[in-house]
PDB file of C-alpha atoms in Angstrom:
ATOM      1  CA  MET A   1    -113.804  20.078  55.081  1.00  0.00           C
ATOM      2  CA  ARG A   2    -111.111  21.914  57.023  1.00  0.00           C
ATOM      3  CA  THR A   3    -108.153  20.192  58.654  1.00  0.00           C
ATOM      4  CA  GLY A   4    -109.675  20.241  62.132  1.00  0.00           C
ATOM      5  CA  GLU A   5    -112.941  18.732  60.913  1.00  0.00           C
ATOM      6  CA  LEU A   6    -111.063  16.015  59.025  1.00  0.00           C
ATOM      7  CA  ALA A   7    -108.976  15.326  62.107  1.00  0.00           C
ATOM      8  CA  VAL A   8    -112.099  14.755  64.189  1.00  0.00           C
ATOM      9  CA  ALA A   9    -113.686  12.610  61.461  1.00  0.00           C
ATOM     10  CA  GLY A  10    -110.506  10.529  61.110  1.00  0.00           C
ATOM     11  CA  GLY A  11    -109.661  10.300  64.797  1.00  0.00           C
ATOM     12  CA  LEU A  12    -106.285  11.952  64.212  1.00  0.00           C
ATOM     13  CA  THR A  13    -104.610  15.214  65.013  1.00  0.00           C
ATOM     14  CA  ALA A  14    -104.363  18.103  62.579  1.00  0.00           C
ATOM     15  CA  LYS A  15    -100.581  17.730  62.803  1.00  0.00           C
ATOM     16  CA  THR A  16    -100.834  14.113  61.602  1.00  0.00           C
ATOM     17  CA  ILE A  17    -103.005  15.147  58.675  1.00  0.00           C
ATOM     18  CA  ARG A  18    -100.519  17.824  57.655  1.00  0.00           C
ATOM     19  CA  PHE A  19     -97.717  15.244  57.994  1.00  0.00           C
ATOM     20  CA  TYR A  20     -99.612  12.813  55.759  1.00  0.00           C
ATOM     21  CA  GLU A  21    -100.000  15.588  53.210  1.00  0.00           C
ATOM     22  CA  GLN A  22     -96.284  16.476  53.351  1.00  0.00           C
ATOM     23  CA  THR A  23     -95.265  12.824  52.906  1.00  0.00           C
ATOM     24  CA  GLY A  24     -97.587  12.217  49.970  1.00  0.00           C
ATOM     25  CA  LEU A  25    -100.182  10.032  51.663  1.00  0.00           C
ATOM     26  CA  LEU A  26    -102.812  12.702  51.171  1.00  0.00           C
ATOM     27  CA  PRO A  27    -102.939  14.869  48.064  1.00  0.00           C
ATOM     28  CA  GLU A  28    -102.622  18.563  48.635  1.00  0.00           C
ATOM     29  CA  PRO A  29    -106.180  19.872  48.928  1.00  0.00           C
ATOM     30  CA  PRO A  30    -107.466  23.034  47.335  1.00  0.00           C
ATOM     31  CA  ARG A  31    -107.539  26.098  49.537  1.00  0.00           C
ATOM     32  CA  THR A  32    -110.410  28.322  50.505  1.00  0.00           C
ATOM     33  CA  PRO A  33    -110.201  32.013  49.533  1.00  0.00           C
ATOM     34  CA  SER A  34    -108.931  32.684  53.047  1.00  0.00           C
ATOM     35  CA  GLY A  35    -106.141  30.094  52.645  1.00  0.00           C
ATOM     36  CA  TYR A  36    -107.523  27.188  54.670  1.00  0.00           C
ATOM     37  CA  ARG A  37    -107.128  23.648  53.385  1.00  0.00           C
ATOM     38  CA  ASP A  38    -110.436  22.340  52.035  1.00  0.00           C
ATOM     39  CA  TYR A  39    -110.410  18.533  52.024  1.00  0.00           C
ATOM     40  CA  ALA A  40    -112.975  16.515  50.088  1.00  0.00           C
ATOM     41  CA  PRO A  41    -115.259  14.298  52.207  1.00  0.00           C
ATOM     42  CA  GLN A  42    -113.731  11.106  50.709  1.00  0.00           C
ATOM     43  CA  THR A  43    -110.418  12.066  52.344  1.00  0.00           C
ATOM     44  CA  ALA A  44    -111.816  10.569  55.580  1.00  0.00           C
ATOM     45  CA  HIS A  45    -112.055   7.204  53.750  1.00  0.00           C
ATOM     46  CA  ARG A  46    -108.427   7.542  52.698  1.00  0.00           C
ATOM     47  CA  LEU A  47    -107.441   8.198  56.318  1.00  0.00           C
ATOM     48  CA  ALA A  48    -109.353   5.086  57.400  1.00  0.00           C
ATOM     49  CA  PHE A  49    -107.465   3.089  54.756  1.00  0.00           C
ATOM     50  CA  ILE A  50    -104.132   4.439  56.012  1.00  0.00           C
ATOM     51  CA  ARG A  51    -105.047   3.523  59.591  1.00  0.00           C
ATOM     52  CA  ASP A  52    -106.132  -0.005  58.549  1.00  0.00           C
ATOM     53  CA  ALA A  53    -102.947  -0.519  56.544  1.00  0.00           C
ATOM     54  CA  GLN A  54    -100.790   0.646  59.461  1.00  0.00           C
ATOM     55  CA  SER A  55    -102.598  -1.713  61.836  1.00  0.00           C
ATOM     56  CA  ALA A  56    -101.708  -4.551  59.438  1.00  0.00           C
ATOM     57  CA  GLY A  57     -98.043  -3.614  59.819  1.00  0.00           C
ATOM     58  CA  LEU A  58     -97.511  -1.800  56.535  1.00  0.00           C
ATOM     59  CA  THR A  59     -95.047   1.069  56.564  1.00  0.00           C
ATOM     60  CA  LEU A  60     -95.977   4.555  55.426  1.00  0.00           C
ATOM     61  CA  ALA A  61     -93.769   4.056  52.350  1.00  0.00           C
ATOM     62  CA  GLU A  62     -95.649   0.860  51.478  1.00  0.00           C
ATOM     63  CA  ILE A  63     -98.983   2.579  52.029  1.00  0.00           C
ATOM     64  CA  ARG A  64     -97.852   5.466  49.832  1.00  0.00           C
ATOM     65  CA  SER A  65     -96.960   2.986  47.049  1.00  0.00           C
ATOM     66  CA  ILE A  66    -100.435   1.416  47.260  1.00  0.00           C
ATOM     67  CA  LEU A  67    -102.114   4.812  47.151  1.00  0.00           C
ATOM     68  CA  ALA A  68     -99.944   5.898  44.220  1.00  0.00           C
ATOM     69  CA  LEU A  69    -101.068   2.869  42.224  1.00  0.00           C
ATOM     70  CA  ARG A  70    -104.723   3.520  43.057  1.00  0.00           C
ATOM     71  CA  ASP A  71    -104.375   7.241  42.298  1.00  0.00           C
ATOM     72  CA  SER A  72    -102.909   6.396  38.891  1.00  0.00           C
ATOM     73  CA  GLY A  73    -105.986   4.303  38.120  1.00  0.00           C
ATOM     74  CA  GLU A  74    -104.389   0.882  38.620  1.00  0.00           C
ATOM     75  CA  PRO A  75    -105.838  -1.659  41.034  1.00  0.00           C
ATOM     76  CA  PRO A  76    -103.142  -2.311  43.660  1.00  0.00           C
ATOM     77  CA  CYS A  77    -104.210  -5.900  44.403  1.00  0.00           C
ATOM     78  CA  THR A  78    -101.112  -7.638  43.053  1.00  0.00           C
ATOM     79  CA  HIS A  79     -98.826  -5.167  44.795  1.00  0.00           C
ATOM     80  CA  VAL A  80    -100.742  -5.519  48.073  1.00  0.00           C
ATOM     81  CA  THR A  81    -100.599  -9.321  47.822  1.00  0.00           C
ATOM     82  CA  GLY A  82     -96.816  -9.137  47.454  1.00  0.00           C
ATOM     83  CA  LEU A  83     -96.528  -6.840  50.471  1.00  0.00           C
ATOM     84  CA  ILE A  84     -98.707  -9.142  52.555  1.00  0.00           C
ATOM     85  CA  ASP A  85     -96.649 -12.186  51.558  1.00  0.00           C
ATOM     86  CA  GLN A  86     -93.440 -10.343  52.446  1.00  0.00           C
ATOM     87  CA  HIS A  87     -94.786  -9.249  55.833  1.00  0.00           C
ATOM     88  CA  LEU A  88     -96.037 -12.742  56.625  1.00  0.00           C
ATOM     89  CA  ALA A  89     -92.617 -14.205  55.774  1.00  0.00           C
ATOM     90  CA  ASP A  90     -90.940 -11.584  57.996  1.00  0.00           C
ATOM     91  CA  ILE A  91     -93.298 -12.401  60.864  1.00  0.00           C
ATOM     92  CA  GLU A  92     -92.676 -16.140  60.487  1.00  0.00           C
ATOM     93  CA  ARG A  93     -88.902 -15.505  60.560  1.00  0.00           C
ATOM     94  CA  ARG A  94     -89.183 -13.282  63.642  1.00  0.00           C
ATOM     95  CA  MET A  95     -91.416 -15.820  65.387  1.00  0.00           C
ATOM     96  CA  ALA A  96     -88.812 -18.534  64.754  1.00  0.00           C
ATOM     97  CA  GLU A  97     -86.136 -16.241  66.191  1.00  0.00           C
ATOM     98  CA  LEU A  98     -88.322 -15.535  69.229  1.00  0.00           C
ATOM     99  CA  ARG A  99     -88.910 -19.267  69.809  1.00  0.00           C
ATOM    100  CA  LYS A 100     -85.138 -19.807  69.714  1.00  0.00           C
ATOM    101  CA  THR A 101     -84.626 -16.925  72.152  1.00  0.00           C
ATOM    102  CA  ARG A 102     -87.333 -18.308  74.461  1.00  0.00           C
ATOM    103  CA  THR A 103     -85.590 -21.706  74.504  1.00  0.00           C
ATOM    104  CA  ALA A 104     -82.266 -20.056  75.352  1.00  0.00           C
ATOM    105  CA  LEU A 105     -83.846 -17.975  78.130  1.00  0.00           C
ATOM    106  CA  ARG A 106     -85.562 -21.027  79.603  1.00  0.00           C
ATOM    107  CA  GLY A 107     -82.188 -22.789  79.739  1.00  0.00           C
ATOM    108  CA  MET A 108     -80.681 -19.780  81.480  1.00  0.00           C
ATOM    109  CA  ALA A 109     -83.570 -19.659  83.949  1.00  0.00           C
ATOM    110  CA  GLU A 110     -82.986 -23.334  84.763  1.00  0.00           C
ATOM    111  CA  ARG A 111     -79.254 -22.677  85.310  1.00  0.00           C
ATOM    112  CA  ALA A 112     -80.081 -19.627  87.431  1.00  0.00           C
ATOM    113  CA  ALA A 113     -82.264 -21.749  89.682  1.00  0.00           C
ATOM    114  CA  VAL A 114     -79.375 -24.099  90.503  1.00  0.00           C
ATOM    115  CA  THR A 115     -76.363 -21.756  90.337  1.00  0.00           C
ATOM    116  CA  ASP A 116     -74.594 -20.996  93.595  1.00  0.00           C
ATOM    117  CA  PRO A 117     -72.798 -17.636  93.194  1.00  0.00           C
ATOM    118  CA  SER A 118     -70.098 -18.780  95.641  1.00  0.00           C
ATOM    119  CA  THR A 119     -68.916 -21.353  93.087  1.00  0.00           C
ATOM    120  CA  CYS A 120     -68.151 -18.750  90.433  1.00  0.00           C
ATOM    121  CA  THR A 121     -64.486 -18.079  89.772  1.00  0.00           C
ATOM    122  CA  GLN A 122     -62.820 -14.921  88.523  1.00  0.00           C
ATOM    123  CA  SER A 123     -62.444 -16.526  85.083  1.00  0.00           C
ATOM    124  CA  ASP A 124     -66.208 -17.058  84.896  1.00  0.00           C
ATOM    125  CA  ILE A 125     -68.072 -14.104  83.501  1.00  0.00           C
ATOM    126  CA  CYS A 126     -71.490 -15.500  84.332  1.00  0.00           C
ATOM    127  CA  LEU A 127     -72.319 -19.174  84.668  1.00  0.00           C
ATOM    128  CA  ILE A 128     -76.000 -18.481  84.104  1.00  0.00           C
ATOM    129  CA  ILE A 129     -75.528 -16.936  80.657  1.00  0.00           C
ATOM    130  CA  ALA A 130     -72.495 -18.924  79.481  1.00  0.00           C
ATOM    131  CA  THR A 131     -73.413 -22.005  77.494  1.00  0.00           C
ATOM    132  CA  PRO A 132     -72.301 -25.048  79.484  1.00  0.00           C
ATOM    133  CA  THR A 133     -69.597 -27.135  77.863  1.00  0.00           C
ATOM    134  CA  PRO A 134     -69.189 -30.894  78.368  1.00  0.00           C
ATOM    135  CA  SER A 135     -66.163 -30.213  80.607  1.00  0.00           C
ATOM    136  CA  ASP A 136     -68.414 -28.185  82.943  1.00  0.00           C
ATOM    137  CA  ASN A 137     -70.216 -31.402  83.827  1.00  0.00           C
ATOM    138  CA  GLU A 138     -67.082 -33.569  84.215  1.00  0.00           C
ATOM    139  CA  GLY A 139     -66.443 -34.801  87.702  1.00  0.00           C
ATOM    140  CA  LEU A 140     -70.075 -34.537  88.658  1.00  0.00           C
ATOM    141  CA  SER A 141     -71.675 -37.737  89.742  1.00  0.00           C
ATOM    142  CA  ALA A 142     -75.223 -38.722  88.894  1.00  0.00           C
ATOM    143  CA  ALA A 143     -76.162 -37.671  92.427  1.00  0.00           C
ATOM    144  CA  ASP A 144     -74.968 -34.058  91.841  1.00  0.00           C
TER     145      ASP A 144
END
C-alpha cells in the first residue's frame, strides 16, 4: 500500500505518515522497484492505535515507547497501566488547580460587580484583582 492509500485508509495526510515514519512510530517500509514506499496492510491498524492513544492524551514519545515494547515482542500492558495512572494523576492535579482558579475568578467577579472605579486610588493597582485584606473592610458598617 502506497503512502497516499495508507493516508486515505488512516484518515491522515501523507505528510503525517512520513512524519510518523521519521519519528519512529511507523517502521520504515520496503520500497517498490520504482522507489515508492510500500506499507503492509496492518500499518492501518497501527495508525488507528496511534490515533486512539493520542485521543487518550498520550504523547508521541509515550506511544513510541509502547510500540517499541510491542515490536520487541513484549506485551506493553504494565507500561501502559503506568502511563494511564500517571496521566490520571496529572489530570486530577490540573482539575484541582482549575477548581482553585475558578474560586478565585468567582471572587473577582463578585468584587467587580460592586467596585466603583471612582473609589480607586493611585496606590491601588486594581481592586478587583487584589486580594482584600482585613483593613480594606475596616470602617465599613454592616449597612455598607
